[in-house]
mmCIF file of C-alpha atoms and ligand atoms in Angstrom:
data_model
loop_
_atom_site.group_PDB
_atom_site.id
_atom_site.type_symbol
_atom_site.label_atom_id
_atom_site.label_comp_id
_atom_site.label_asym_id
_atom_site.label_seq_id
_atom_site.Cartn_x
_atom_site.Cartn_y
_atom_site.Cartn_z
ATOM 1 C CA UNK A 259 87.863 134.852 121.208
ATOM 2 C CA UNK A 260 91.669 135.256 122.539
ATOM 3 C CA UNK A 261 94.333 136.579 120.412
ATOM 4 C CA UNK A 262 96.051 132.745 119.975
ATOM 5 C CA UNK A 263 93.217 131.460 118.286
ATOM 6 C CA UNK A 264 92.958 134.229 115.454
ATOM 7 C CA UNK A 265 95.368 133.599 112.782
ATOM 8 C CA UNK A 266 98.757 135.386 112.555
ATOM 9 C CA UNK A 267 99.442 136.455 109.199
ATOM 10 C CA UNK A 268 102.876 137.738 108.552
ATOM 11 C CA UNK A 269 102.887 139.434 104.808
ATOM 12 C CA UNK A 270 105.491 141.163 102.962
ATOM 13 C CA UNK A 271 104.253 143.898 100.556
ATOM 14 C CA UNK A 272 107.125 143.941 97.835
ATOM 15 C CA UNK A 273 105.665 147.155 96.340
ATOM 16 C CA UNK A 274 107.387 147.923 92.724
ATOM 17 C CA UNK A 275 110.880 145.364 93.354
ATOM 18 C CA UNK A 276 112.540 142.727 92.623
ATOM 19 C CA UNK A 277 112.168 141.165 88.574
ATOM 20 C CA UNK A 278 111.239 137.828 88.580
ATOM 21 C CA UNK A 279 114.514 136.473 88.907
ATOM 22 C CA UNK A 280 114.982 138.244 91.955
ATOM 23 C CA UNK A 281 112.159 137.174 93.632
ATOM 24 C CA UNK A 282 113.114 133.910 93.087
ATOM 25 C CA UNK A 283 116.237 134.379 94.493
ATOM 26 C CA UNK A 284 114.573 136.490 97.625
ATOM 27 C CA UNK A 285 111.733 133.378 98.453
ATOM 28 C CA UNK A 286 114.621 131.245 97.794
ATOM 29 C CA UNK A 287 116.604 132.559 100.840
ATOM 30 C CA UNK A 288 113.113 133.326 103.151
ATOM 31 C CA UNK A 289 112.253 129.670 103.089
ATOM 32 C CA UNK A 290 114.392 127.961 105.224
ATOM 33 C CA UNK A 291 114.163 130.968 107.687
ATOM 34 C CA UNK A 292 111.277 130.604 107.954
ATOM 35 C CA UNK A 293 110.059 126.606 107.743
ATOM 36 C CA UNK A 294 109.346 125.978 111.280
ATOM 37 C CA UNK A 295 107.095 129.443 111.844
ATOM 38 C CA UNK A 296 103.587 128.974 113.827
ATOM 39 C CA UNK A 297 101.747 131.712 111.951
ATOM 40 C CA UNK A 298 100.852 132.232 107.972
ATOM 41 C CA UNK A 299 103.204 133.636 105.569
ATOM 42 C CA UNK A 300 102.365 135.554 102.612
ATOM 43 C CA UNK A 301 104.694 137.084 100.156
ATOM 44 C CA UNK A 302 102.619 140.201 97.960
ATOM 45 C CA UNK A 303 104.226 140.135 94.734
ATOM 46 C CA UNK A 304 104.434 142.259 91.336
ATOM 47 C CA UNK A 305 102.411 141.464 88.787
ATOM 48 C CA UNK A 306 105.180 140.080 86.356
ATOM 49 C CA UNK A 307 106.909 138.010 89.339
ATOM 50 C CA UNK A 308 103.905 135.456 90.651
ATOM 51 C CA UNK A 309 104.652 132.842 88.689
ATOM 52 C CA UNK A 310 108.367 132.460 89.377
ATOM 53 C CA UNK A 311 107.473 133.038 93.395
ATOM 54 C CA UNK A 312 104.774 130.207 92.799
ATOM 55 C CA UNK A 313 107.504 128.282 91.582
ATOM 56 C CA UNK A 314 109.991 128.879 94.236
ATOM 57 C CA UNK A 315 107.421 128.729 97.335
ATOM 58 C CA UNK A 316 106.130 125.792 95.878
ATOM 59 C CA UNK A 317 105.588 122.954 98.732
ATOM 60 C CA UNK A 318 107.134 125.574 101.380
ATOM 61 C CA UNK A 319 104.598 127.279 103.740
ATOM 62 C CA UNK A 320 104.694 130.621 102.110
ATOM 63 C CA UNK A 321 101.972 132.084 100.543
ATOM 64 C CA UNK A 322 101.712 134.062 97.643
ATOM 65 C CA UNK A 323 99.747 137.336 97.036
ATOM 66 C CA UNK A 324 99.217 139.955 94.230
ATOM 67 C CA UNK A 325 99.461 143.415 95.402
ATOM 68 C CA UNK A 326 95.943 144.395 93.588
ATOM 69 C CA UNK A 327 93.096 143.171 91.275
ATOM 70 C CA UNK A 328 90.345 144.775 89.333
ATOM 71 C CA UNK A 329 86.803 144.392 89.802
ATOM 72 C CA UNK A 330 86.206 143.513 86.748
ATOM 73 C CA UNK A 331 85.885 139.676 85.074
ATOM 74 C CA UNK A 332 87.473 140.851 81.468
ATOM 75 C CA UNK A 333 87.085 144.285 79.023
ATOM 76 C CA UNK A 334 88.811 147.299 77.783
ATOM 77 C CA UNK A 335 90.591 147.836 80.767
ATOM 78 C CA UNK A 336 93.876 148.526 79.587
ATOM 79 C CA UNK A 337 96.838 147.637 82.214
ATOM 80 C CA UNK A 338 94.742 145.459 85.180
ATOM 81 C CA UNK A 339 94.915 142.409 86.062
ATOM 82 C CA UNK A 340 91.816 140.320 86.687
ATOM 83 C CA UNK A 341 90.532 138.192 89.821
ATOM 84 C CA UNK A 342 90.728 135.317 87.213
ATOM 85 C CA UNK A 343 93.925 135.831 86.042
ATOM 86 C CA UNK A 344 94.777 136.142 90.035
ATOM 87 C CA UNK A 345 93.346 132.896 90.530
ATOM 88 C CA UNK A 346 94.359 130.847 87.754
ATOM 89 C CA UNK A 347 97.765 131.745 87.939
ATOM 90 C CA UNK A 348 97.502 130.434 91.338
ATOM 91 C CA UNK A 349 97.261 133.560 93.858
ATOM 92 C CA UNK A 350 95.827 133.159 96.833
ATOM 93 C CA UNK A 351 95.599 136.435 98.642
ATOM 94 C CA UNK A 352 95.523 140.253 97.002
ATOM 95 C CA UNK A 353 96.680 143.209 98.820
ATOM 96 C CA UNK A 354 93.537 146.564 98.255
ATOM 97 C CA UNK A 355 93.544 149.952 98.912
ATOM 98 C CA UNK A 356 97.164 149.906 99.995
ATOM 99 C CA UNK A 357 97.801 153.747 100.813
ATOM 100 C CA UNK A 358 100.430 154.375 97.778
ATOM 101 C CA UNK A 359 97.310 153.044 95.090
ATOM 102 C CA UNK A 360 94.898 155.614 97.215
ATOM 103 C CA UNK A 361 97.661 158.461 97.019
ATOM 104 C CA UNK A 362 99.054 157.974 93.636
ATOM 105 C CA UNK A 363 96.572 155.989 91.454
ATOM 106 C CA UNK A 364 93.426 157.407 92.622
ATOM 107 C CA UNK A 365 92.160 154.652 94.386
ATOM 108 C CA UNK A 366 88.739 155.432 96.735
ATOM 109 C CA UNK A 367 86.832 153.400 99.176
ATOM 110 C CA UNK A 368 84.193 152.655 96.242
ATOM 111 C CA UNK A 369 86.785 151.274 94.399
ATOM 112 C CA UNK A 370 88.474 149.296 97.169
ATOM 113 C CA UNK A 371 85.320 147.750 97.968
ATOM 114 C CA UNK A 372 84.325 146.411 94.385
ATOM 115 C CA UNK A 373 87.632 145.209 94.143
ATOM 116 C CA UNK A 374 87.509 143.292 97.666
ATOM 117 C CA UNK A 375 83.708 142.181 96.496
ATOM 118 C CA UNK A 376 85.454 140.604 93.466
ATOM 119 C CA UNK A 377 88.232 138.829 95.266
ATOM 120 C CA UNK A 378 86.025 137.669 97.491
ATOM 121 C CA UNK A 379 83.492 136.327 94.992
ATOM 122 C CA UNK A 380 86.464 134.613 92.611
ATOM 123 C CA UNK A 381 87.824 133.036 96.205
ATOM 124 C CA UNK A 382 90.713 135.320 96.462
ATOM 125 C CA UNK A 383 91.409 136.490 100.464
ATOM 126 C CA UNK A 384 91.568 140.401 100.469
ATOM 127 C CA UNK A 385 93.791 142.200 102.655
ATOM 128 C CA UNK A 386 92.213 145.596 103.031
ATOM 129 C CA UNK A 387 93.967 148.552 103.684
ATOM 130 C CA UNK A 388 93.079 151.113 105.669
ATOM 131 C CA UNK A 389 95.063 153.946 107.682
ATOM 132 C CA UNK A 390 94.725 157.671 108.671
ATOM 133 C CA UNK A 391 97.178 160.798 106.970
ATOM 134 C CA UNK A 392 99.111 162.572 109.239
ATOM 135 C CA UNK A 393 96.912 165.474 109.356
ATOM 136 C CA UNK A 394 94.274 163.449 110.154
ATOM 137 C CA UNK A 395 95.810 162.209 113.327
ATOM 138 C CA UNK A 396 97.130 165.791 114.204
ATOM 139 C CA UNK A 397 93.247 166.932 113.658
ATOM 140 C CA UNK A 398 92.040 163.948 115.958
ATOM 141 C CA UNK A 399 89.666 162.037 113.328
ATOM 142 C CA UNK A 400 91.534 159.410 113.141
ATOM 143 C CA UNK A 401 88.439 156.845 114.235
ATOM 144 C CA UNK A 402 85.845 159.012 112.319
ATOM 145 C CA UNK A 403 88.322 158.195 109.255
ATOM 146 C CA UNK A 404 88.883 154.673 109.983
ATOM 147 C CA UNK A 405 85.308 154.165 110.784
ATOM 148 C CA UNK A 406 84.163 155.511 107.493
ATOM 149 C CA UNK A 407 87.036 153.100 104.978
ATOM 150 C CA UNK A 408 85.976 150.206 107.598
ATOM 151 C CA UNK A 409 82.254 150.469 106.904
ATOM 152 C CA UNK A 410 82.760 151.764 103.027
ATOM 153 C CA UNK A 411 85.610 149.006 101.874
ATOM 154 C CA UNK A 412 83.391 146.328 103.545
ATOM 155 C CA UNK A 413 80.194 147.782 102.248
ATOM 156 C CA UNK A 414 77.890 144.633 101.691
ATOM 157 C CA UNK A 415 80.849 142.378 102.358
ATOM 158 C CA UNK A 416 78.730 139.507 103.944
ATOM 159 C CA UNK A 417 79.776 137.791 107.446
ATOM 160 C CA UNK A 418 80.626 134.218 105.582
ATOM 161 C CA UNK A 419 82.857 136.543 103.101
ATOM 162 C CA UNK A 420 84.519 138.292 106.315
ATOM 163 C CA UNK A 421 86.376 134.974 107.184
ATOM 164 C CA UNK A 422 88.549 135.273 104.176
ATOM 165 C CA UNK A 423 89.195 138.895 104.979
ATOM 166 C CA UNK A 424 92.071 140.381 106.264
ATOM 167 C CA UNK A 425 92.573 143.812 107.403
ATOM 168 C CA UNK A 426 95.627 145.540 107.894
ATOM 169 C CA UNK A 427 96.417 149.223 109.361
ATOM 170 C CA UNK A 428 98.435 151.024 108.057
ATOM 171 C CA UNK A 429 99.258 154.896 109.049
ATOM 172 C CA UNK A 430 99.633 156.579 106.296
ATOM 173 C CA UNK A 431 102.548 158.950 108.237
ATOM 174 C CA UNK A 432 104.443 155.481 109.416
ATOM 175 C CA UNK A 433 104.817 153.494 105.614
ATOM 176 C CA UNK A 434 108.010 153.457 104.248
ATOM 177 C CA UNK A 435 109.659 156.763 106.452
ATOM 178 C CA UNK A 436 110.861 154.456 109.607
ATOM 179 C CA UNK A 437 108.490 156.169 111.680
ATOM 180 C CA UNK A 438 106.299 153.634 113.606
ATOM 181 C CA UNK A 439 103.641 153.809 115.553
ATOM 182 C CA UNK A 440 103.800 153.082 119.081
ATOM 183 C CA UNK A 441 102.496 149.459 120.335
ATOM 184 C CA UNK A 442 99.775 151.693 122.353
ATOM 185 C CA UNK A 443 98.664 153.651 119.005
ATOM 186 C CA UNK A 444 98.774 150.875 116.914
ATOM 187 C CA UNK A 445 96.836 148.761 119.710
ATOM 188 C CA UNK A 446 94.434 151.535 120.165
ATOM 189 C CA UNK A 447 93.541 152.081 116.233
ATOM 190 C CA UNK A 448 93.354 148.012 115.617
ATOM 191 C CA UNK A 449 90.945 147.675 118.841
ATOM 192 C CA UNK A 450 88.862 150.460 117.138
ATOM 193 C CA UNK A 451 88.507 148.330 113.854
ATOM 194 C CA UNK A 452 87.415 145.374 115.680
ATOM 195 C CA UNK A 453 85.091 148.019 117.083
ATOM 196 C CA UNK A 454 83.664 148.589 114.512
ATOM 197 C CA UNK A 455 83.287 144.827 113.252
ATOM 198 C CA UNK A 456 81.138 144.479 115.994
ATOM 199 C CA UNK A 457 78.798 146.831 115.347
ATOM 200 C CA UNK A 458 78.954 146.142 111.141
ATOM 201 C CA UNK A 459 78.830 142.391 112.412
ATOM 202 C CA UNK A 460 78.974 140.692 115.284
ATOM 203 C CA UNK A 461 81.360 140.031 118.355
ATOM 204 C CA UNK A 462 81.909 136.273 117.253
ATOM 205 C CA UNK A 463 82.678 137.493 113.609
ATOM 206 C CA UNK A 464 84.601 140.554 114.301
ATOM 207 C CA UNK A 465 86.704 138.224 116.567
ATOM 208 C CA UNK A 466 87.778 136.021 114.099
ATOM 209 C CA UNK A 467 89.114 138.783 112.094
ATOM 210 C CA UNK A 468 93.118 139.273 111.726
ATOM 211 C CA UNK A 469 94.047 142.793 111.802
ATOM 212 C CA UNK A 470 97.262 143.412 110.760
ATOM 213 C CA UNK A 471 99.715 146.385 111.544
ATOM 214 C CA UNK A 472 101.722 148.031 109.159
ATOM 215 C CA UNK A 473 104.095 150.805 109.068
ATOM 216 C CA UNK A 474 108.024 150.508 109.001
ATOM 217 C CA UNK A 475 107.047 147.443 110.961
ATOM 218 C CA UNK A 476 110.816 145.339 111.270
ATOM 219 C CA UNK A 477 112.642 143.058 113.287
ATOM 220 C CA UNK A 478 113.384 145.660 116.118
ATOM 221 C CA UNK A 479 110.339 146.482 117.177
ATOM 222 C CA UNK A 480 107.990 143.538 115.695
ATOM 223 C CA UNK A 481 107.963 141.921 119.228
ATOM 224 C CA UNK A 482 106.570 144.658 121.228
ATOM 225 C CA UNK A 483 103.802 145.325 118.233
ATOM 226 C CA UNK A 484 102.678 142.143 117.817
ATOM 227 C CA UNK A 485 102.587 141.769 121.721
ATOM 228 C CA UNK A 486 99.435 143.610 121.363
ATOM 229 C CA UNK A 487 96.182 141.880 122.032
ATOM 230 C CA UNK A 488 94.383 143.220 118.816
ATOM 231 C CA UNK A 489 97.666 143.115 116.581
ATOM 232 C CA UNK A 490 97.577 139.853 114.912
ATOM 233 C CA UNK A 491 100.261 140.147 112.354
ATOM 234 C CA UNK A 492 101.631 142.980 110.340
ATOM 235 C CA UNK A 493 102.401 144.129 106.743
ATOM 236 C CA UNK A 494 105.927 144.455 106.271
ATOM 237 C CA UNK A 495 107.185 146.809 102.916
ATOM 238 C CA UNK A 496 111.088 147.810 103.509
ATOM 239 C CA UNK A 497 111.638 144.847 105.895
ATOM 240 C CA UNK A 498 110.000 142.026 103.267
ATOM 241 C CA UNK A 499 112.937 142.557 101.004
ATOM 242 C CA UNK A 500 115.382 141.720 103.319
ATOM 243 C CA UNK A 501 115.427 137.519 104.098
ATOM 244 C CA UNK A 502 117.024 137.618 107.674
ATOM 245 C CA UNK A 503 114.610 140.668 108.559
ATOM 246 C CA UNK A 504 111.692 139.234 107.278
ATOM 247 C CA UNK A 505 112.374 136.057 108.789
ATOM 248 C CA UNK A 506 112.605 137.940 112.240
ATOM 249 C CA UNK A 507 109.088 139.028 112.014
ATOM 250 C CA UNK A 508 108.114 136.036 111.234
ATOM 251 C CA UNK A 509 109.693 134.211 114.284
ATOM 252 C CA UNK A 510 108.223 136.991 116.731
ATOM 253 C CA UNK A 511 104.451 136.310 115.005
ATOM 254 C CA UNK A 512 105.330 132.809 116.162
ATOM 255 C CA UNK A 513 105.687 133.243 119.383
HETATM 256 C C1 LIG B 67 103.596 148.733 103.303
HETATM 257 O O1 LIG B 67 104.018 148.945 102.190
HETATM 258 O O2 LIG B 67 102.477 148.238 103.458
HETATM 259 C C2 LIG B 67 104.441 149.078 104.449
HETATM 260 C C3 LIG B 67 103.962 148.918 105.660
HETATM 261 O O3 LIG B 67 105.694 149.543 104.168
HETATM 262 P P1 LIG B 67 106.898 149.753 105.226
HETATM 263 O O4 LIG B 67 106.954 148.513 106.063
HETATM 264 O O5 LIG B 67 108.116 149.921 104.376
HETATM 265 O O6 LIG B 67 106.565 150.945 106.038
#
């Protein structure tokens, strides 16, 4: 399958900003830009600010997204947020194993697989992080690393459920310090993952697949990544808070 007939998927990973008001004001701005795009838009929200960017996306095409869930349906789990709750506030994607919840919150590939077997199973679309450390690159394990998340996160993750999955990478060493990877690396890592679909899969089913790049992704050098055969979209932090940057990224994913 060519590149034009995967889906593009443009996301914006708002991380810990804007309050609710904010974010209305933000998706407020972003729609217009971005009205006439010819690729999926997805805006990954706090917690405490889906409902008011339901409100404001509502009958625009942008998407909304949590930026987590918990595997489990209800309980003493003080703090999470449910794949119920996700859904019935209207969510339609959820953004797992996103580096900083790996690094800071203890997150592992066990865990980022039950929680991408629950979305799945409540009808929520995953996008499932995965990405390599610095030192990892500098030791050259980079595939043995993202071999391992891809086949661990997606651990009985059946081929039907793989439609509704999307996968972004996401060097660890390029998020949020304005150092990107080159088209070539980022090419040569999301080539890999389909790789690796293959063999988990099939070619049909690992072709379908978007695979996202992320990684102080912006709207100077969006056009060259997304130029790349195997790059079908990206996952955008810094560059999602920003309307006429975001919108950018969006027009080059239409192209
Ligand atoms: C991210 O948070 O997923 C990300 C890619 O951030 P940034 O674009 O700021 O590097």
């Amino acid at each position: 399958m060519d590149k034009a007939k995967r889906k593009a998927i443009i996301a914006g990973n708002w991380k810990m900003n804007k309050t609710p008001s904010e974010a209305k004001a933000l998706l407020s701005e972003i729609a217009p830009l971005v009205r006439d795009a010819d690729c999926e838009i997805i805006a990954c929200v706090p917690y405490v600010d889906l409902a008011a960017a339901l409100e404001a996306t509502a009958g625009t095409n942008i998407k909304i997204g949590a930026e987590n869930c918990h595997w489990a349906e209800s309980g003493a789990f003080t703090g999470e947020i449910s794949t119920g709750m996700l859904r019935e506030i209207g969510a339609e994607y959820v953004v797992l194993g996103h580096s900083e919840r790996r690094q800071y919150f203890g997150e592992t590939d066990e865990t980022v697989n039950k929680r991408t077997k629950a979305a799945l199973a409540a009808g929520l679309k995953p996008i499932v992080c995965v990405g390599e450390l610095l030192w990892e690159r500098e030791c050259n394990i980079t595939e043995e690393v993202i071999a391992r998340q891809i086949k661990l996160d997606l651990w009985r993750v059946s081929e039907e459920e793989l439609k509704n999955v999307v996968i972004a990478y996401e060097p660890v060493w390029a998020i949020g310090t304005g150092k990107t990877a080159t088209a070539d690396q980022a090419e040569e890592v999301c080539a890999f993952i389909r790789a690796q679909l293959v063999k988990l899969y099939n070619q049909s089913a690992a072709d379908a697949v978007t695979i996202q790049y992320g990684g102080s992704m912006n709207d100077g050098n969006a056009d060259e990544l997304l130029s790349k055969t195997n790059v079908d979209g990206g996952l955008i932090g810094g560059a999602s808070l920003v309307a006429t940057k975001f919108a950018a990224i969006v027009k080059a994913a239409s192209k």
